[in-house]
Amino acid sequence: MKLLQELFAQGFLSEEKMNDLKKQVEKTGKTEEDIILEKNIVSEDFLFNLKSKILNIPIKKVNADQLSPDVLETIPEEASINYKMVSIAKIENFVQIGMVYPEDIAAQNALRFLANQENFTYQVYLITPSNLASLLKQRKNISTETKKALEKLAEEGEKILAPFEKKSPAATIAEDAPIIKMVLVILRHAIEGNASDIHIEPGRDKLTIRFRMNGVLYPSLSLPLKVHPAVVARIKILSGLKIDENRIPQDGRFSIKINDLDIDFRVSTFPTLYGEKVEIRVLDPSAGLRSFEELGLSGRSLEVVKAAIAKPYGMILFTGPTGSGKTTTQYAILRILNQDSVNIVTVEDPIEYSIAGVNQSQMKPEIGYTFARGLRQILRQDPNIIMVGEIRDEETADLVINAALTGHIVLSTLHANSSVGVVPRLIDMGVRSFLIPSALKLVISQRLIRVLCQNCKIKIKPAEKINNYILEKIKGMPASTKDKIKIDDPLFIYSAKGCEKCNFTGYKGRVGLFEVLSMSDELAELIQKNPLESLIFKVAQKQGMLTMEQEGILKVLNGQTTIEEVVRATQEI
């Protein structure tokens, strides 16, 4: 190979540095590629494009998710690892082989031997080490592992439920039975893929497994419908649910250790036409307990929230649709308020994350343990801080208002379309308007948007329509925010591209869009006189409140997300 010499010829290395690196290659036994990449002299893509020209072998970049297990298994796993080669396409007996070191004589000999043994012809392409790593990882993906479990299952026939032994919900799942193994594989790949939810859905002729990642559902696996009862039974055993009850919905939870992480799972079953559908919420404590900055709070919104939680009493309400991150934001606040000197008591439905030092209670309406009843009991527990899962009725509304007025910090959620809609909603629930200003300190309305992958996002000049849309929204922002925005001419924003790090979606992770309404003297006076939503909005904007759409525009200008995500989340057309 002449990679070091070529880099010297192109001016990337001095002669002294080139000779020094050659000595390192001889001394360590590493390849030129290894040394060059370790020293970060050029990027991997640049280096292997250069190598492609030197060897006159075409280079390919392969999306691992698009390859079937049958293609990847053409080359045995041990050979793939030892000789850094993998099959990347297959048409009948013709196979395309990706190799990191096609110049390696031993690798070429091994490939010829395999081709003779398996009776296939081949063409060699150059691939990068990182691309090989992603392809090898795919070999161990959910489809391959569940396929092996299915093969073992077919051998055992009706003994499918025999290995099931009821264990405590906190026990680690054993891997000695095919269905147990299959469920573990599904759970593990959900964790590794950063999925927030797992949907197990029986259909007319197959069982479909889907993962929700970054707020979007993706099909992950299809299984024979005959394994559905066993998969559901295994999940029910883990969750402590009734195995023989499939006529009504059931709720449960369990904890297991996966990849040395203790992960909680919340389970909900639901009877459908073709059998029980199971929804599993993945509750990774490390993902759920985040700081304000990690949640996406910034600027004035962050300042207002910090000021509100510093007060010794008052109510903080959250609003937004299911799955908008309300509970995660509440837990972020509890995490800050959680001190040895205070008593925090909650009544939730369900308890999503366990927080050390917080007394958390699960609501059970089937035995009459409602939010209202739980809140009455909480007030006898000498609390400083109270969290109530949701204000659903007039009784609960009155109790939380009185708790806030009598010196407690109260956190809860309420269904409303926006932060300014919370006040009229409370009045509709029977809360007297003159009590609201004294009790209510803060309202946080939120949605979740996907974050651009920072590795592959691209800078673009927006179309005229989008350009005008952004400028129009900036124009309507409060002066305190508008004055801080620097607008380039021409205007540039970022767009999603897609790479291996984000599974070629262009997005990685999610943050919140927030609309934060803080109580003020002017708002208090308005609420007591004429609490119309439109008037409340005008006063809130006057005191600096940003709408979720306006905050989304700021995140677009900062390169955090795309205009499409903001429009989707705020339902603008």
Coordinates of C-alpha atoms in Angstrom, one line a residue:
M1 CA 0.0 0.0 0.0
K2 CA 1.1 3.5 -0.7
L3 CA -1.4 5.6 1.4
L4 CA 1.3 7.4 3.4
Q5 CA 3.3 8.2 0.3
E6 CA 0.1 9.5 -1.4
L7 CA -0.8 11.7 1.6
F8 CA 2.8 13.0 1.5
A9 CA 2.5 13.8 -2.2
Q10 CA -0.8 15.7 -1.6
G11 CA 0.7 17.8 1.2
F12 CA -1.0 16.2 4.1
L13 CA 2.2 15.0 5.6
S14 CA 5.8 16.2 5.8
E15 CA 8.6 13.7 4.8
E16 CA 9.7 13.5 8.4
K17 CA 6.1 12.7 9.6
M18 CA 5.6 10.2 6.8
N19 CA 8.8 8.3 7.8
D20 CA 7.8 8.4 11.5
L21 CA 4.4 6.9 10.7
K22 CA 6.0 4.2 8.6
K23 CA 8.1 3.2 11.6
Q24 CA 5.0 3.1 13.7
V25 CA 3.3 0.7 11.2
E26 CA 6.4 -1.6 11.3
K27 CA 6.7 -1.4 15.1
T28 CA 3.0 -1.9 16.1
G29 CA 1.9 -4.2 13.3
K30 CA -1.0 -2.0 12.7
T31 CA -2.1 -1.1 9.1
E32 CA -1.5 2.3 7.5
E33 CA -5.2 2.9 7.7
D34 CA -5.3 2.4 11.4
I35 CA -2.4 4.7 12.1
I36 CA -3.7 7.5 9.8
L37 CA -7.1 7.4 11.4
E38 CA -5.7 7.2 14.9
K39 CA -3.7 10.3 14.2
N40 CA -6.7 12.0 12.6
I41 CA -4.7 13.1 9.6
V42 CA -7.6 12.9 7.2
S43 CA -11.2 11.7 7.5
E44 CA -12.2 8.0 7.0
D45 CA -14.2 8.9 3.9
F46 CA -11.3 10.8 2.4
L47 CA -8.8 8.1 3.2
F48 CA -10.9 5.2 1.7
N49 CA -11.8 7.2 -1.4
L50 CA -8.1 7.7 -1.9
K51 CA -7.5 4.0 -1.3
S52 CA -10.2 3.2 -3.9
K53 CA -8.3 5.1 -6.5
I54 CA -5.0 3.5 -5.7
L55 CA -6.4 0.0 -5.8
N56 CA -8.8 0.7 -8.6
I57 CA -11.6 -0.9 -6.7
P58 CA -15.0 0.8 -6.4
I59 CA -16.0 2.0 -3.0
K60 CA -19.5 1.5 -1.5
K61 CA -21.4 2.8 1.5
V62 CA -24.1 0.4 2.6
N63 CA -27.1 1.1 4.8
A64 CA -27.1 -1.8 7.3
D65 CA -30.8 -1.5 7.9
Q66 CA -31.6 -2.2 4.3
L67 CA -29.8 -5.6 4.2
S68 CA -31.7 -8.8 5.0
P69 CA -30.2 -11.4 7.3
D70 CA -30.0 -13.9 4.4
V71 CA -27.6 -11.6 2.5
L72 CA -25.4 -10.9 5.6
E73 CA -25.2 -14.6 6.5
T74 CA -23.6 -15.5 3.1
I75 CA -20.2 -15.0 4.7
P76 CA -19.8 -16.8 8.1
E77 CA -19.6 -14.4 11.0
E78 CA -16.1 -15.6 12.1
A79 CA -14.8 -15.0 8.5
S80 CA -16.4 -11.5 8.5
I81 CA -14.6 -10.6 11.7
N82 CA -11.2 -12.1 10.9
Y83 CA -10.9 -10.9 7.3
K84 CA -12.9 -7.7 7.6
M85 CA -15.3 -8.6 4.8
V86 CA -19.1 -9.0 4.5
S87 CA -21.6 -9.7 1.8
I88 CA -23.6 -6.6 0.8
A89 CA -25.8 -7.8 -2.0
K90 CA -27.0 -11.1 -3.5
I91 CA -28.7 -12.0 -6.7
E92 CA -29.1 -15.8 -7.1
N93 CA -25.5 -17.1 -7.0
F94 CA -23.9 -13.7 -7.6
V95 CA -22.7 -11.9 -4.4
Q96 CA -21.2 -8.5 -3.9
I97 CA -18.5 -8.5 -1.2
G98 CA -17.5 -5.5 0.8
M99 CA -13.9 -5.6 2.1
V100 CA -11.9 -3.2 4.2
Y101 CA -8.6 -4.8 3.1
P102 CA -9.1 -6.2 -0.4
E103 CA -5.3 -6.2 -0.8
D104 CA -4.9 -8.7 2.0
I105 CA -3.9 -12.0 0.3
A106 CA -5.2 -14.1 3.2
A107 CA -8.6 -12.5 2.9
Q108 CA -8.7 -13.0 -0.8
N109 CA -7.8 -16.7 -0.4
A110 CA -10.5 -17.2 2.3
L111 CA -13.0 -15.6 0.0
R112 CA -12.1 -17.8 -2.9
F113 CA -12.4 -20.9 -0.6
L114 CA -15.9 -19.8 0.6
A115 CA -17.0 -19.1 -3.0
N116 CA -16.0 -22.6 -4.0
Q117 CA -17.7 -24.2 -0.9
E118 CA -21.0 -22.3 -1.3
N119 CA -20.9 -22.2 -5.1
F120 CA -21.2 -18.5 -5.7
T121 CA -19.4 -15.9 -7.9
Y122 CA -18.6 -12.5 -6.5
Q123 CA -17.4 -9.0 -7.1
V124 CA -15.3 -7.1 -4.5
Y125 CA -16.1 -3.5 -3.3
L126 CA -14.2 -1.4 -0.8
I127 CA -16.0 -0.4 2.4
T128 CA -14.9 1.7 5.4
P129 CA -14.2 0.2 8.9
S130 CA -17.2 2.1 10.4
N131 CA -19.4 0.7 7.6
L132 CA -18.2 -2.8 8.3
A133 CA -18.9 -2.3 12.1
S134 CA -22.5 -1.3 11.4
L135 CA -23.0 -4.3 9.1
L136 CA -21.5 -6.7 11.7
K137 CA -23.8 -5.2 14.3
Q138 CA -26.8 -5.8 12.0
R139 CA -25.9 -9.5 11.9
K140 CA -26.9 -9.6 15.6
N141 CA -30.1 -7.6 15.1
I142 CA -33.6 -8.5 16.1
S143 CA -34.5 -10.4 12.9
T144 CA -31.5 -12.8 13.2
E145 CA -31.9 -13.5 16.9
T146 CA -35.7 -14.0 16.7
K147 CA -35.2 -16.3 13.7
K148 CA -33.1 -18.6 15.8
A149 CA -35.6 -18.5 18.6
L150 CA -38.4 -19.4 16.2
E151 CA -36.4 -22.4 14.9
K152 CA -35.9 -23.6 18.4
L153 CA -39.6 -23.0 19.1
A154 CA -40.6 -25.1 16.1
E155 CA -38.6 -28.0 17.5
E156 CA -40.3 -27.7 20.9
G157 CA -43.9 -27.4 19.6
E158 CA -46.5 -27.4 22.3
K159 CA -43.9 -27.2 25.1
I160 CA -43.8 -23.4 24.5
L161 CA -45.2 -22.4 27.9
A162 CA -43.4 -25.1 29.9
P163 CA -40.2 -23.0 30.6
F164 CA -42.3 -20.1 32.0
E165 CA -41.8 -19.7 35.7
K166 CA -43.3 -16.8 37.4
K167 CA -40.6 -14.5 38.8
S168 CA -40.6 -11.3 40.6
P169 CA -41.1 -8.2 38.3
A170 CA -37.6 -7.0 39.2
A171 CA -35.9 -10.3 38.1
T172 CA -33.6 -10.4 35.1
I173 CA -35.2 -12.4 32.2
A174 CA -33.6 -15.8 31.6
E175 CA -32.5 -16.7 28.2
D176 CA -32.9 -20.5 28.2
A177 CA -36.3 -20.8 26.4
P178 CA -37.2 -19.6 22.9
I179 CA -40.0 -17.2 23.8
I180 CA -38.2 -15.9 26.8
K181 CA -35.2 -15.3 24.5
M182 CA -37.5 -13.7 21.9
V183 CA -39.0 -11.2 24.4
L184 CA -35.6 -10.3 25.7
V185 CA -34.3 -9.7 22.2
I186 CA -37.3 -7.3 21.5
L187 CA -36.7 -5.4 24.7
R188 CA -32.9 -5.2 24.2
H189 CA -33.2 -3.9 20.7
A190 CA -35.7 -1.3 21.8
I191 CA -33.2 0.0 24.4
E192 CA -30.3 -0.1 21.9
G193 CA -32.4 1.8 19.3
N194 CA -33.4 4.5 21.9
A195 CA -37.1 3.5 21.4
S196 CA -39.6 5.1 23.8
D197 CA -42.4 2.6 23.1
I198 CA -42.8 -1.0 21.8
H199 CA -46.1 -2.0 20.1
I200 CA -46.9 -5.7 19.8
E201 CA -49.8 -5.9 17.4
P202 CA -51.6 -9.1 16.2
G203 CA -53.1 -8.9 12.7
R204 CA -55.0 -11.3 10.4
D205 CA -52.0 -13.4 9.4
K206 CA -48.9 -12.1 11.4
L207 CA -47.7 -10.5 14.6
T208 CA -46.1 -7.0 14.0
I209 CA -43.5 -5.4 16.3
R210 CA -43.1 -1.7 16.0
F211 CA -40.8 0.7 17.8
R212 CA -41.4 4.4 18.4
M213 CA -38.2 6.3 18.0
N214 CA -38.0 10.1 18.2
G215 CA -41.8 10.2 18.2
V216 CA -42.3 8.2 15.0
L217 CA -43.4 4.6 14.8
Y218 CA -41.2 2.2 12.7
P219 CA -42.0 -1.4 11.8
S220 CA -39.2 -3.5 13.3
L221 CA -40.2 -7.2 13.0
S222 CA -42.9 -9.6 11.7
L223 CA -43.5 -12.9 13.5
P224 CA -45.8 -15.8 12.9
L225 CA -49.2 -15.2 14.5
K226 CA -49.0 -18.5 16.3
V227 CA -46.3 -17.1 18.7
H228 CA -48.6 -14.2 19.8
P229 CA -50.2 -15.9 22.8
A230 CA -46.8 -17.1 24.2
V231 CA -45.2 -13.6 23.7
V232 CA -48.1 -11.9 25.5
A233 CA -48.1 -14.6 28.2
R234 CA -44.4 -14.0 28.9
I235 CA -44.9 -10.2 29.2
K236 CA -47.9 -10.7 31.5
I237 CA -45.9 -13.0 33.7
L238 CA -43.2 -10.3 34.0
S239 CA -45.7 -7.6 34.7
G240 CA -47.7 -9.6 37.3
L241 CA -50.9 -9.6 35.1
K242 CA -53.5 -12.3 34.8
I243 CA -52.4 -14.7 32.0
D244 CA -55.9 -16.2 31.5
E245 CA -57.7 -12.8 31.3
N246 CA -57.8 -11.4 27.7
R247 CA -61.2 -9.9 27.6
I248 CA -60.4 -6.6 29.3
P249 CA -57.4 -4.2 29.3
Q250 CA -54.8 -4.7 32.0
D251 CA -51.9 -2.5 33.2
G252 CA -48.7 -3.5 34.9
R253 CA -45.0 -2.8 35.0
F254 CA -41.7 -4.7 35.4
S255 CA -38.0 -4.0 35.7
I256 CA -35.1 -5.9 34.2
K257 CA -31.4 -5.5 33.7
I258 CA -30.4 -5.1 30.0
N259 CA -26.8 -4.3 29.0
D260 CA -26.0 -3.6 32.7
L261 CA -28.7 -1.0 32.9
D262 CA -31.8 -1.3 35.2
I263 CA -34.7 -0.4 32.9
D264 CA -38.4 -0.1 33.9
F265 CA -41.1 -1.0 31.5
R266 CA -44.8 0.0 31.8
V267 CA -47.2 -2.4 30.2
S268 CA -50.7 -1.9 28.8
T269 CA -52.8 -4.7 27.2
F270 CA -55.8 -4.0 25.0
P271 CA -58.2 -6.6 23.4
T272 CA -58.5 -6.2 19.6
L273 CA -60.2 -8.2 16.8
Y274 CA -57.2 -10.5 16.3
G275 CA -56.1 -10.8 20.0
E276 CA -54.5 -8.7 22.7
K277 CA -52.4 -5.7 21.6
V278 CA -49.5 -4.9 24.0
E279 CA -48.0 -1.5 24.4
I280 CA -44.8 -1.3 26.4
R281 CA -43.4 2.1 27.5
V282 CA -39.6 2.1 28.0
L283 CA -38.8 4.0 31.1
D284 CA -35.0 4.4 31.2
P285 CA -34.3 6.5 34.4
S286 CA -31.1 8.0 32.8
A287 CA -33.2 9.3 29.9
G288 CA -36.2 10.4 31.9
L289 CA -34.5 12.5 34.6
R290 CA -33.0 15.4 32.6
S291 CA -32.0 18.9 33.2
F292 CA -34.0 21.9 32.0
E293 CA -31.4 22.6 29.3
E294 CA -31.6 19.0 28.1
L295 CA -35.3 19.3 27.9
G296 CA -35.0 22.3 25.6
L297 CA -35.9 25.1 28.0
S298 CA -33.9 28.3 27.3
G299 CA -34.0 32.1 27.4
R300 CA -36.9 33.8 29.1
S301 CA -38.8 30.5 29.5
L302 CA -36.0 29.0 31.5
E303 CA -35.6 32.1 33.7
V304 CA -39.4 32.2 34.5
V305 CA -39.5 28.5 35.4
K306 CA -36.5 28.9 37.7
A307 CA -38.0 31.9 39.4
A308 CA -41.3 30.1 39.9
I309 CA -39.9 27.0 41.6
A310 CA -37.8 29.2 43.9
K311 CA -41.0 30.5 45.5
P312 CA -42.1 28.7 48.7
Y313 CA -45.7 28.0 47.6
G314 CA -48.0 28.2 44.6
M315 CA -49.3 25.9 41.8
I316 CA -47.4 25.0 38.6
L317 CA -49.6 23.5 35.9
F318 CA -48.6 21.6 32.8
T319 CA -50.6 21.1 29.6
G320 CA -50.1 19.3 26.4
P321 CA -51.2 16.1 24.6
T322 CA -50.2 12.6 25.7
G323 CA -46.6 11.9 24.9
S324 CA -45.6 15.6 24.9
G325 CA -43.1 15.2 27.8
K326 CA -45.1 16.8 30.6
T327 CA -44.2 14.1 33.1
T328 CA -40.5 14.4 32.2
T329 CA -40.6 18.2 32.8
Q330 CA -42.4 17.7 36.1
Y331 CA -39.7 15.2 37.3
A332 CA -37.0 17.7 36.2
I333 CA -38.6 20.2 38.6
L334 CA -39.0 17.6 41.4
R335 CA -35.4 16.7 41.0
I336 CA -34.4 20.3 41.8
L337 CA -36.9 20.6 44.6
N338 CA -35.9 17.2 46.1
Q339 CA -33.9 18.2 49.3
D340 CA -33.5 16.5 52.7
S341 CA -35.4 19.5 54.3
V342 CA -38.6 19.0 52.4
N343 CA -41.3 16.3 52.2
I344 CA -42.4 15.5 48.6
V345 CA -45.5 13.4 48.1
T346 CA -47.1 12.4 44.8
V347 CA -50.2 10.6 43.6
E348 CA -49.7 9.5 40.0
D349 CA -51.3 7.5 37.2
P350 CA -49.0 5.8 36.4
I351 CA -45.7 6.3 38.2
E352 CA -43.3 6.6 35.4
Y353 CA -39.9 7.0 37.1
S354 CA -38.9 6.2 40.6
I355 CA -37.2 9.1 42.3
A356 CA -35.1 8.5 45.5
G357 CA -36.4 10.7 48.4
V358 CA -39.8 11.2 46.8
N359 CA -42.9 9.5 48.3
Q360 CA -44.7 8.3 45.2
S361 CA -48.2 6.7 45.2
Q362 CA -50.0 4.9 42.4
M363 CA -53.7 5.9 41.8
K364 CA -56.1 2.9 41.7
P365 CA -59.6 4.0 40.6
E366 CA -60.9 0.4 40.6
I367 CA -60.8 0.4 44.4
G368 CA -61.9 4.0 44.8
Y369 CA -58.3 5.5 45.2
T370 CA -58.7 8.6 43.0
F371 CA -56.6 11.7 42.6
A372 CA -59.1 13.6 44.9
R373 CA -59.0 10.9 47.6
G374 CA -55.2 10.6 47.3
L375 CA -54.8 14.4 47.6
R376 CA -56.9 14.5 50.7
Q377 CA -54.7 11.9 52.3
I378 CA -51.5 13.7 51.1
L379 CA -52.5 16.8 53.0
R380 CA -52.4 14.7 56.2
Q381 CA -48.8 13.6 55.5
D382 CA -47.3 17.0 56.3
P383 CA -46.1 17.7 52.7
N384 CA -44.1 20.7 51.5
I385 CA -44.4 19.8 47.8
I386 CA -47.3 17.9 46.2
M387 CA -47.5 16.4 42.7
V388 CA -51.0 15.3 41.5
G389 CA -51.0 13.4 38.2
E390 CA -54.0 15.2 36.6
I391 CA -56.8 17.6 37.5
R392 CA -59.8 15.7 36.1
D393 CA -62.8 17.0 38.0
E394 CA -64.1 19.9 40.1
E395 CA -63.2 18.2 43.4
T396 CA -59.6 17.7 42.5
A397 CA -59.4 21.3 41.2
D398 CA -60.7 22.8 44.5
L399 CA -58.3 20.6 46.5
V400 CA -55.2 21.7 44.5
I401 CA -56.2 25.3 44.6
N402 CA -56.6 25.2 48.4
A403 CA -53.3 23.3 48.8
A404 CA -51.5 26.0 46.8
L405 CA -53.2 28.7 48.9
T406 CA -52.2 27.1 52.2
G407 CA -48.5 27.2 51.7
H408 CA -47.7 24.2 49.5
I409 CA -45.9 23.9 46.1
V410 CA -48.3 22.0 43.9
L411 CA -47.5 20.4 40.5
S412 CA -50.2 19.0 38.3
T413 CA -51.5 18.6 34.7
L414 CA -54.6 19.9 33.1
H415 CA -56.1 19.4 29.6
A416 CA -56.1 22.7 27.6
N417 CA -55.0 23.7 24.1
S418 CA -52.4 26.3 25.3
S419 CA -51.0 27.9 28.4
V420 CA -53.4 30.8 28.2
G421 CA -56.3 28.3 27.9
V422 CA -55.7 27.0 31.4
V423 CA -57.3 29.9 33.3
P424 CA -60.7 29.6 31.4
R425 CA -60.5 25.8 31.8
L426 CA -60.1 26.1 35.6
I427 CA -63.1 28.5 35.7
D428 CA -65.1 26.0 33.7
M429 CA -64.3 23.4 36.3
G430 CA -65.9 25.5 39.0
V431 CA -62.8 27.3 40.4
R432 CA -63.7 30.9 41.5
S433 CA -61.7 33.4 39.4
F434 CA -60.5 35.5 42.3
L435 CA -58.7 32.5 43.8
I436 CA -56.7 31.7 40.6
P437 CA -54.1 34.6 40.7
S438 CA -53.1 33.9 44.3
A439 CA -52.8 30.1 43.7
L440 CA -51.5 29.8 40.2
K441 CA -47.8 30.8 39.7
L442 CA -46.9 29.2 36.4
V443 CA -48.4 27.4 33.4
I444 CA -46.2 25.3 31.0
S445 CA -47.6 24.1 27.7
Q446 CA -45.4 21.9 25.6
R447 CA -44.9 19.7 22.6
L448 CA -42.0 17.5 21.5
I449 CA -40.0 18.0 18.3
R450 CA -37.2 16.0 16.7
V451 CA -33.6 17.3 16.9
L452 CA -31.4 17.5 13.8
C453 CA -28.5 15.0 13.8
Q454 CA -25.5 17.3 14.5
N455 CA -23.3 14.9 12.5
C456 CA -25.0 15.2 9.1
K457 CA -27.3 18.3 9.1
I458 CA -26.8 20.5 6.1
K459 CA -27.0 24.3 5.8
I460 CA -29.6 25.5 3.1
K461 CA -31.2 28.6 1.8
P462 CA -34.9 28.3 2.4
A463 CA -37.5 28.6 -0.3
E464 CA -39.2 32.0 -0.6
K465 CA -42.4 30.9 1.1
I466 CA -40.5 29.5 4.1
N467 CA -38.2 32.5 4.3
N468 CA -41.3 34.8 4.4
Y469 CA -42.9 32.6 7.0
I470 CA -39.9 32.8 9.3
L471 CA -39.6 36.5 9.0
E472 CA -43.3 37.0 9.7
K473 CA -43.1 34.9 12.9
I474 CA -40.0 36.9 14.0
K475 CA -41.9 40.1 13.4
G476 CA -44.7 39.0 15.8
M477 CA -42.3 38.1 18.7
P478 CA -42.0 40.2 21.8
A479 CA -39.5 43.0 21.5
S480 CA -37.3 41.6 24.3
T481 CA -36.7 38.5 22.2
K482 CA -36.8 40.1 18.7
D483 CA -34.0 42.5 19.6
K484 CA -31.6 39.7 20.4
I485 CA -32.1 37.8 17.0
K486 CA -29.4 38.3 14.4
I487 CA -30.8 37.6 10.9
D488 CA -28.4 36.9 8.1
D489 CA -29.0 38.2 4.6
P490 CA -29.6 35.9 2.9
L491 CA -31.3 33.8 5.6
F492 CA -29.9 30.3 6.1
I493 CA -31.4 27.3 8.0
Y494 CA -30.6 23.7 8.4
S495 CA -32.1 20.6 6.8
A496 CA -32.1 16.8 7.6
K497 CA -29.8 14.7 5.5
G498 CA -29.3 11.3 7.2
C499 CA -26.2 9.2 8.2
E500 CA -25.3 6.1 10.1
K501 CA -25.3 7.8 13.4
C502 CA -29.0 8.7 13.1
N503 CA -30.1 5.6 11.2
F504 CA -30.4 7.8 8.0
T505 CA -33.4 9.7 9.4
G506 CA -31.6 13.0 9.7
Y507 CA -32.8 13.4 13.4
K508 CA -31.4 12.2 16.7
G509 CA -33.3 12.8 19.9
R510 CA -36.1 15.2 20.8
V511 CA -36.5 18.4 22.8
G512 CA -39.5 20.4 23.9
L513 CA -41.2 23.4 22.5
F514 CA -42.5 25.4 25.5
E515 CA -45.0 28.2 26.1
V516 CA -44.6 29.5 29.6
L517 CA -47.2 31.8 31.2
S518 CA -46.2 33.5 34.4
M519 CA -48.6 35.2 36.8
S520 CA -48.2 38.9 37.1
D521 CA -50.1 41.8 38.7
E522 CA -51.6 42.8 35.3
L523 CA -52.7 39.2 34.6
A524 CA -54.2 38.9 38.1
E525 CA -56.3 42.0 37.6
L526 CA -57.5 40.8 34.1
I527 CA -58.4 37.3 35.4
Q528 CA -60.6 38.8 38.1
K529 CA -62.3 41.2 35.7
N530 CA -62.6 39.6 32.3
P531 CA -60.7 36.3 31.9
L532 CA -61.0 35.8 28.2
E533 CA -58.4 33.7 26.5
S534 CA -57.6 36.3 23.8
L535 CA -57.1 39.0 26.4
I536 CA -54.9 36.8 28.5
F537 CA -52.8 36.0 25.5
K538 CA -52.2 39.7 24.6
V539 CA -51.1 40.5 28.2
A540 CA -48.8 37.4 28.2
Q541 CA -47.1 38.4 25.0
K542 CA -46.7 41.9 26.3
Q543 CA -44.8 40.6 29.3
G544 CA -42.5 38.5 27.0
M545 CA -44.2 35.1 26.6
L546 CA -43.2 33.2 23.4
T547 CA -45.7 30.9 21.7
M548 CA -44.5 27.3 21.0
E549 CA -44.4 28.3 17.3
Q550 CA -42.2 31.3 18.0
E551 CA -39.9 29.3 20.2
G552 CA -39.7 26.7 17.4
I553 CA -38.5 29.4 15.0
L554 CA -35.7 30.2 17.4
K555 CA -34.7 26.6 17.5
V556 CA -34.7 26.5 13.6
L557 CA -32.5 29.5 13.5
N558 CA -30.1 27.9 16.0
G559 CA -29.8 24.8 13.9
Q560 CA -31.5 22.5 16.4
T561 CA -34.5 21.4 14.2
T562 CA -36.2 22.0 10.9
I563 CA -39.1 24.2 10.0
E564 CA -41.1 21.0 9.1
E565 CA -40.8 19.8 12.6
V566 CA -42.0 23.1 14.1
V567 CA -45.0 23.2 11.7
R568 CA -45.9 19.6 12.5
A569 CA -45.8 20.1 16.2
T570 CA -47.7 23.4 16.3
Q571 CA -50.2 22.2 13.6
E572 CA -49.7 25.1 11.3
I573 CA -50.3 24.7 7.6

